[in-house]
Short mmCIF file of C-alpha atoms and ligand atoms in Angstrom, two decimals:
data_model
loop_
_atom_site.label_atom_id
_atom_site.label_comp_id
_atom_site.label_asym_id
_atom_site.label_seq_id
_atom_site.Cartn_x
_atom_site.Cartn_y
_atom_site.Cartn_z
CA MET A 25 117.04 122.51 82.82
CA ALA A 26 118.24 119.82 80.18
CA ASP A 27 120.29 117.82 82.75
CA GLU A 28 117.48 117.52 85.73
CA LEU A 29 116.89 113.74 86.01
CA PHE A 30 113.51 112.21 87.07
CA CYS A 31 112.06 109.11 88.10
CA ASP A 32 108.62 107.43 87.96
CA LEU A 33 108.03 105.11 91.04
CA HIS A 34 104.24 104.17 90.64
CA MET A 35 102.86 102.05 87.44
CA HIS A 36 100.89 99.22 86.31
CA SER A 37 101.36 96.21 83.85
CA THR A 38 99.28 93.65 82.07
CA ALA A 39 100.25 91.63 85.19
CA SER A 40 97.61 93.66 87.08
CA ASP A 41 95.26 96.30 85.61
CA GLY A 42 97.91 98.05 83.05
CA THR A 43 97.79 97.47 79.43
CA ASP A 44 101.45 97.37 78.55
CA PRO A 45 103.34 94.15 79.28
CA PRO A 46 105.91 94.32 81.90
CA GLN A 47 108.86 93.94 79.57
CA ALA A 48 107.82 96.86 77.51
CA LEU A 49 108.19 99.64 80.13
CA GLY A 50 111.99 100.15 80.22
CA ALA A 51 111.88 101.24 76.90
CA LEU A 52 109.19 103.63 77.00
CA ALA A 53 110.70 105.14 80.11
CA LYS A 54 113.66 105.92 78.06
CA ALA A 55 111.82 107.35 75.34
CA THR A 56 110.20 109.66 77.59
CA GLY A 57 113.51 110.45 79.42
CA VAL A 58 113.12 108.79 82.74
CA GLN A 59 115.99 107.73 84.52
CA ALA A 60 114.67 104.97 86.96
CA ILE A 61 111.13 103.43 87.08
CA ALA A 62 109.25 101.18 89.64
CA LEU A 63 106.55 98.57 88.75
CA THR A 64 103.97 98.69 91.43
CA ASP A 65 101.22 95.94 90.02
CA HIS A 66 98.19 95.57 92.56
CA ASP A 67 98.80 92.96 94.98
CA THR A 68 101.21 90.89 92.64
CA THR A 69 104.88 90.83 91.62
CA ALA A 70 104.42 88.48 88.92
CA GLY A 71 105.46 91.46 86.26
CA LEU A 72 109.01 92.08 88.22
CA VAL A 73 111.23 89.71 86.35
CA ASP A 74 110.03 90.78 82.88
CA CYS A 75 110.43 94.55 83.79
CA ALA A 76 113.78 93.99 85.52
CA ASN A 77 114.92 92.58 82.04
CA GLY A 78 113.20 95.13 79.82
CA CYS A 79 114.89 98.01 82.02
CA ARG A 80 118.41 96.40 81.74
CA GLU A 81 118.01 96.06 77.89
CA ALA A 82 116.95 99.77 77.94
CA GLY A 83 119.44 101.15 80.13
CA VAL A 84 116.95 102.34 82.71
CA GLU A 85 117.21 101.73 86.55
CA PHE A 86 114.40 99.29 87.83
CA VAL A 87 112.89 99.44 91.36
CA PRO A 88 110.89 96.25 92.16
CA GLY A 89 107.75 97.08 93.59
CA ILE A 90 104.27 96.33 94.58
CA GLU A 91 100.88 98.16 95.40
CA VAL A 92 98.89 96.39 98.44
CA SER A 93 95.25 97.04 98.68
CA ALA A 94 94.46 97.65 102.36
CA ASP A 95 91.39 98.34 104.74
CA PRO A 96 91.63 101.82 105.92
CA GLY A 97 88.90 100.55 108.57
CA PRO A 98 91.56 100.32 111.48
CA LEU A 99 92.77 103.81 110.95
CA ALA A 100 89.58 105.73 111.46
CA ASP A 101 89.33 107.82 114.75
CA HIS A 102 86.79 105.41 116.28
CA PRO A 103 87.84 102.19 114.77
CA ASP A 104 84.70 100.35 116.40
CA ASP A 105 82.27 102.17 114.31
CA GLY A 106 84.37 103.34 111.53
CA SER A 107 84.20 106.87 110.40
CA PRO A 108 82.10 107.13 107.34
CA VAL A 109 85.13 108.88 105.39
CA LEU A 110 87.43 105.99 106.13
CA ARG A 111 84.82 103.57 104.43
CA ARG A 112 84.77 105.57 101.58
CA GLY A 113 88.34 106.12 100.88
CA THR A 114 91.18 103.94 99.31
CA LEU A 115 94.24 103.02 101.38
CA HIS A 116 97.01 101.63 98.84
CA ILE A 117 100.35 100.88 100.32
CA LEU A 118 103.31 100.73 97.94
CA GLY A 119 106.27 98.39 98.49
CA LEU A 120 109.26 99.71 96.89
CA PHE A 121 112.85 97.53 96.59
CA VAL A 122 110.90 94.55 97.53
CA ARG A 123 112.18 90.82 96.82
CA HIS A 124 109.83 89.46 94.21
CA ASP A 125 109.74 85.84 95.17
CA ASP A 126 109.15 86.62 99.20
CA PRO A 127 107.19 83.89 100.58
CA LEU A 128 105.11 86.23 102.21
CA LEU A 129 104.45 88.25 99.52
CA LEU A 130 103.56 85.40 97.12
CA GLN A 131 101.03 84.34 100.15
CA ILE A 132 99.22 87.78 100.24
CA SER A 133 98.94 87.88 96.24
CA GLN A 134 97.37 84.95 96.39
CA GLN A 135 95.07 85.94 99.31
CA MET A 136 94.01 89.18 97.16
CA LYS A 137 93.70 87.36 94.06
CA ASP A 138 91.27 84.61 95.75
CA ALA A 139 89.38 87.67 97.07
CA ARG A 140 89.21 89.36 93.63
CA ASP A 141 87.98 85.96 91.96
CA THR A 142 85.18 85.70 94.47
CA ARG A 143 84.17 89.26 94.08
CA ASN A 144 84.22 89.46 90.64
CA PRO A 145 81.65 87.00 89.45
CA ALA A 146 79.22 88.47 92.24
CA ILE A 147 79.60 91.92 90.70
CA VAL A 148 78.50 90.63 87.38
CA GLU A 149 75.48 88.79 88.77
CA ARG A 150 74.49 91.93 90.42
CA LEU A 151 74.71 93.56 86.73
CA ARG A 152 72.72 90.76 85.28
CA GLU A 153 69.84 91.27 87.79
CA GLN A 154 69.86 94.83 86.63
CA GLY A 155 68.85 93.48 83.13
CA ILE A 156 72.35 93.94 81.83
CA ASP A 157 73.40 91.12 79.32
CA ILE A 158 76.67 90.28 80.74
CA GLN A 159 78.46 86.93 81.35
CA TYR A 160 81.72 86.29 83.54
CA GLU A 161 83.17 84.52 80.56
CA GLU A 162 83.37 87.83 78.51
CA VAL A 163 85.38 89.04 81.23
CA GLU A 164 87.69 86.49 81.43
CA SER A 165 88.19 86.17 77.93
CA LEU A 166 88.92 89.88 77.59
CA ALA A 167 91.28 89.57 80.36
CA ARG A 168 93.05 86.46 78.32
CA ARG A 169 93.42 88.64 75.24
CA GLN A 170 95.07 91.39 77.04
CA GLY A 171 97.32 88.72 79.17
CA THR A 172 96.28 89.79 82.51
CA ARG A 173 97.11 87.45 85.28
CA VAL A 174 95.09 89.10 87.74
CA ILE A 175 91.17 90.08 86.83
CA GLY A 176 89.86 93.11 88.43
CA ARG A 177 87.06 95.63 88.10
CA PRO A 178 88.53 97.69 85.31
CA HIS A 179 88.26 94.42 83.11
CA ILE A 180 84.55 94.33 84.09
CA GLY A 181 84.32 98.04 83.25
CA GLN A 182 85.90 97.55 79.98
CA VAL A 183 83.22 94.74 78.93
CA LEU A 184 80.71 97.16 79.88
CA ILE A 185 81.90 99.75 77.54
CA ASP A 186 82.62 97.44 74.75
CA LYS A 187 78.98 96.57 75.11
CA GLY A 188 77.86 100.36 74.74
CA VAL A 189 76.59 100.01 78.27
CA VAL A 190 78.63 102.80 79.25
CA ASN A 191 80.82 105.51 77.37
CA ASP A 192 84.07 105.10 79.52
CA MET A 193 85.60 103.74 82.84
CA SER A 194 84.82 106.58 84.79
CA THR A 195 80.97 106.22 84.42
CA ALA A 196 81.31 102.72 84.86
CA PHE A 197 82.82 103.25 88.18
CA LYS A 198 80.41 105.97 89.08
CA GLN A 199 77.28 104.25 88.12
CA PHE A 200 78.10 100.33 88.60
CA ILE A 201 81.12 99.17 89.74
CA GLY A 202 82.62 101.58 92.06
CA GLN A 203 81.58 102.26 95.82
CA GLY A 204 78.41 103.48 95.92
CA GLY A 205 77.63 102.07 92.28
CA SER A 206 74.50 99.68 91.91
CA ALA A 207 76.56 96.82 91.09
CA TYR A 208 79.23 97.12 93.97
CA VAL A 209 80.62 94.59 96.11
CA ARG A 210 83.22 95.03 98.61
CA ARG A 211 86.10 92.65 98.56
CA ASP A 212 88.36 91.44 101.78
CA ARG A 213 91.53 93.74 101.93
CA LEU A 214 94.54 93.27 104.38
CA PRO A 215 94.66 95.05 107.89
CA PRO A 216 97.26 98.00 107.13
CA GLN A 217 99.70 96.40 109.81
CA HIS A 218 99.68 93.14 107.85
CA ALA A 219 100.50 95.01 104.61
CA ILE A 220 103.47 96.87 106.02
CA ASP A 221 105.02 93.84 107.80
CA SER A 222 104.67 91.79 104.50
CA ILE A 223 106.35 94.67 102.62
CA HIS A 224 109.25 94.75 105.29
CA HIS A 225 109.61 90.94 105.33
CA ALA A 226 110.09 91.40 101.49
CA GLY A 227 113.15 93.77 102.38
CA GLY A 228 110.96 96.68 100.99
CA LEU A 229 110.13 100.13 102.32
CA ALA A 230 106.40 100.66 102.87
CA VAL A 231 104.89 104.00 101.34
CA LEU A 232 101.52 105.71 101.70
CA ALA A 233 100.21 105.59 97.86
CA HIS A 234 98.22 108.82 96.86
CA PRO A 235 97.07 109.95 100.53
CA VAL A 236 94.42 112.31 98.42
CA GLN A 237 92.48 108.92 97.30
CA LEU A 238 91.81 108.32 101.25
CA HIS A 239 89.21 111.33 101.07
CA TYR A 240 89.74 112.24 104.65
CA ALA A 241 87.49 115.13 105.95
CA SER A 242 90.17 117.20 107.16
CA LEU A 243 94.19 117.88 106.83
CA ASN A 244 93.96 116.94 110.48
CA GLU A 245 92.53 113.52 110.16
CA LEU A 246 95.15 112.88 107.42
CA GLU A 247 98.01 113.96 109.91
CA ARG A 248 96.21 111.19 112.36
CA ILE A 249 96.09 108.57 109.66
CA ILE A 250 99.51 109.01 108.79
CA GLY A 251 100.64 109.03 112.29
CA ARG A 252 98.85 105.95 113.02
CA LEU A 253 100.59 104.37 109.83
CA ARG A 254 103.74 105.73 111.00
CA GLU A 255 103.31 103.86 114.33
CA MET A 256 102.68 100.86 112.36
CA GLY A 257 106.07 101.09 110.73
CA LEU A 258 105.36 103.28 107.57
CA ASP A 259 108.42 104.48 105.79
CA GLY A 260 107.31 107.17 103.74
CA ILE A 261 104.57 108.86 101.72
CA GLU A 262 103.80 109.44 98.04
CA THR A 263 104.00 113.46 97.54
CA HIS A 264 104.16 113.43 93.76
CA HIS A 265 101.11 111.51 92.08
CA SER A 266 98.99 112.30 88.90
CA ASP A 267 95.90 112.84 91.43
CA HIS A 268 97.73 115.52 93.24
CA ASN A 269 97.65 119.28 92.71
CA PRO A 270 100.86 121.54 93.55
CA GLU A 271 99.21 122.59 97.00
CA GLN A 272 98.79 118.98 97.71
CA ILE A 273 102.19 117.98 96.70
CA ASP A 274 103.34 120.79 99.10
CA HIS A 275 101.55 119.91 102.00
CA PHE A 276 101.97 116.22 101.69
CA SER A 277 105.94 117.02 101.59
CA ASP A 278 105.72 119.06 104.55
CA ILE A 279 103.87 116.35 106.67
CA ALA A 280 106.53 113.99 105.50
CA GLN A 281 109.18 116.55 106.86
CA HIS A 282 107.71 117.25 110.06
CA MET A 283 106.83 113.36 110.48
CA ASP A 284 110.38 112.08 109.68
CA LEU A 285 109.28 110.04 106.88
CA LEU A 286 110.75 109.26 103.41
CA THR A 287 108.90 110.67 99.96
CA SER A 288 108.18 109.00 96.85
CA GLY A 289 106.33 109.72 93.80
CA GLY A 290 105.01 108.64 90.57
CA SER A 291 102.45 108.84 87.73
CA ASP A 292 100.31 105.72 88.26
CA TYR A 293 100.39 105.06 84.39
CA HIS A 294 97.89 102.45 83.49
CA GLY A 295 98.73 102.23 79.90
CA SER A 296 96.02 103.24 77.51
CA ARG A 297 93.52 102.34 80.34
CA LYS A 298 93.82 105.85 81.97
CA PRO A 299 94.73 108.91 80.35
CA VAL A 300 97.85 109.37 82.54
CA LYS A 301 101.16 109.03 80.83
CA LEU A 302 104.37 107.54 82.18
CA GLY A 303 106.60 110.20 83.75
CA GLN A 304 104.02 113.02 83.70
CA CYS A 305 104.66 113.79 87.30
CA ARG A 306 108.24 114.83 86.88
CA VAL A 307 109.54 113.31 90.00
CA PRO A 308 112.95 114.24 90.73
CA TYR A 309 115.38 111.43 90.50
CA GLU A 310 116.92 112.37 94.14
CA LYS A 311 113.81 110.64 95.67
CA CYS A 312 114.58 107.52 93.85
CA ALA A 313 118.30 107.75 95.22
CA ALA A 314 117.24 108.46 98.95
CA LEU A 315 114.75 105.81 98.81
CA GLN A 316 117.43 103.18 97.50
CA SER A 317 119.84 104.30 100.25
CA ALA A 318 117.18 103.90 103.09
CA ALA A 319 116.31 100.40 101.70
CA ASN A 320 119.83 99.55 101.73
CA ARG A 321 120.08 100.53 105.37
P1 AMP B 405 89.95 96.14 92.02
O1 AMP B 405 91.42 96.30 92.55
O2 AMP B 405 89.52 94.94 91.11
O3 AMP B 405 89.00 96.41 92.95
O4 AMP B 405 89.79 97.20 91.14
C1 AMP B 405 90.49 98.48 91.42
C2 AMP B 405 91.06 99.46 90.21
O5 AMP B 405 90.17 99.91 89.59
C3 AMP B 405 91.92 100.41 90.67
O6 AMP B 405 93.36 99.80 91.16
C4 AMP B 405 91.92 101.36 89.71
O7 AMP B 405 93.15 100.91 88.71
C5 AMP B 405 90.67 101.29 89.25
N1 AMP B 405 89.79 102.28 89.49
C6 AMP B 405 89.14 102.37 90.74
N2 AMP B 405 88.18 103.40 90.49
C7 AMP B 405 88.13 104.10 89.30
C8 AMP B 405 87.63 104.98 88.81
N3 AMP B 405 86.54 105.54 89.51
N4 AMP B 405 87.52 105.17 87.55
C9 AMP B 405 88.51 104.39 86.82
N5 AMP B 405 88.89 103.39 87.43
C10 AMP B 405 89.05 103.14 88.67
ZN1 ZN B 406 95.06 100.11 88.90
FE1 FE B 407 96.52 103.03 93.96
FE1 FE B 408 98.42 102.10 91.36
#
């Protein structure tokens, strides 16, 4: 249908680990035929003002967002021993319609930046112990060239690729810097309750990002996890995402419906860092409109 409208409520810019500057995303969305976008950089709102300006110029609706990294441990069936499943999984909580200058959000951004700044050199040290010729200054200089404000593992991975140590990012994560990799170092993450409360404090809706990345053992376990997040104040779940197949989209939509949660969706576009394209998930624009009216309540 030619008159169908789409939105894309999950993407990254150079303010975190994307490769497009935030002010360029509006024009790209326009060219792709996307009506509304949310910028959801990892643990930072630093790109939101520039992205809003770019969207205004391009005539694209803008949703100010953030993607907060949280610790899945407290959601385990037995939080004391921590289920192995939830220790392996990733818990990202999107904040949509947040105020970019909320003091509590700025505070957790600083806390998460400090956690990465402590962990990153430790990863590089472990790589050096394994005989890889890499200096932390090389990672910093790559990040500077890209205009990045928050340095993360993808930047370390890019240096490993540039040096010919690995051929691609997914090998860099699998072999070295991802969980289970030989140079993996865990960093501090926020308790989920703190992440949700901070998003609410900033006037935003808290949405579980890419549920599939929780690496739940069964759909029953996923429902228990979402139930616990809902008790903590979760507002919605991301049904459409580039990692979700059509069955998963249907299943997550069913869960949202019977748990009375909102639904969201987005590509998780990272620029040239990943093969995903902006707008590729064809998220119906109605989702954005429904989220907008819930955020206004
Ligand atoms: P950090 O937040 O610094 O720990 O880096 C995590 C980021 O690395 C994630 O947000 C993803 O963008 C990226 N990432 C995580 N796992 C992978 C993977 N297996 N392959 C490629 N990129 C990944
Ligand atoms: Zn990322
Ligand atoms: Fe994520
Ligand atoms: Fe993301």
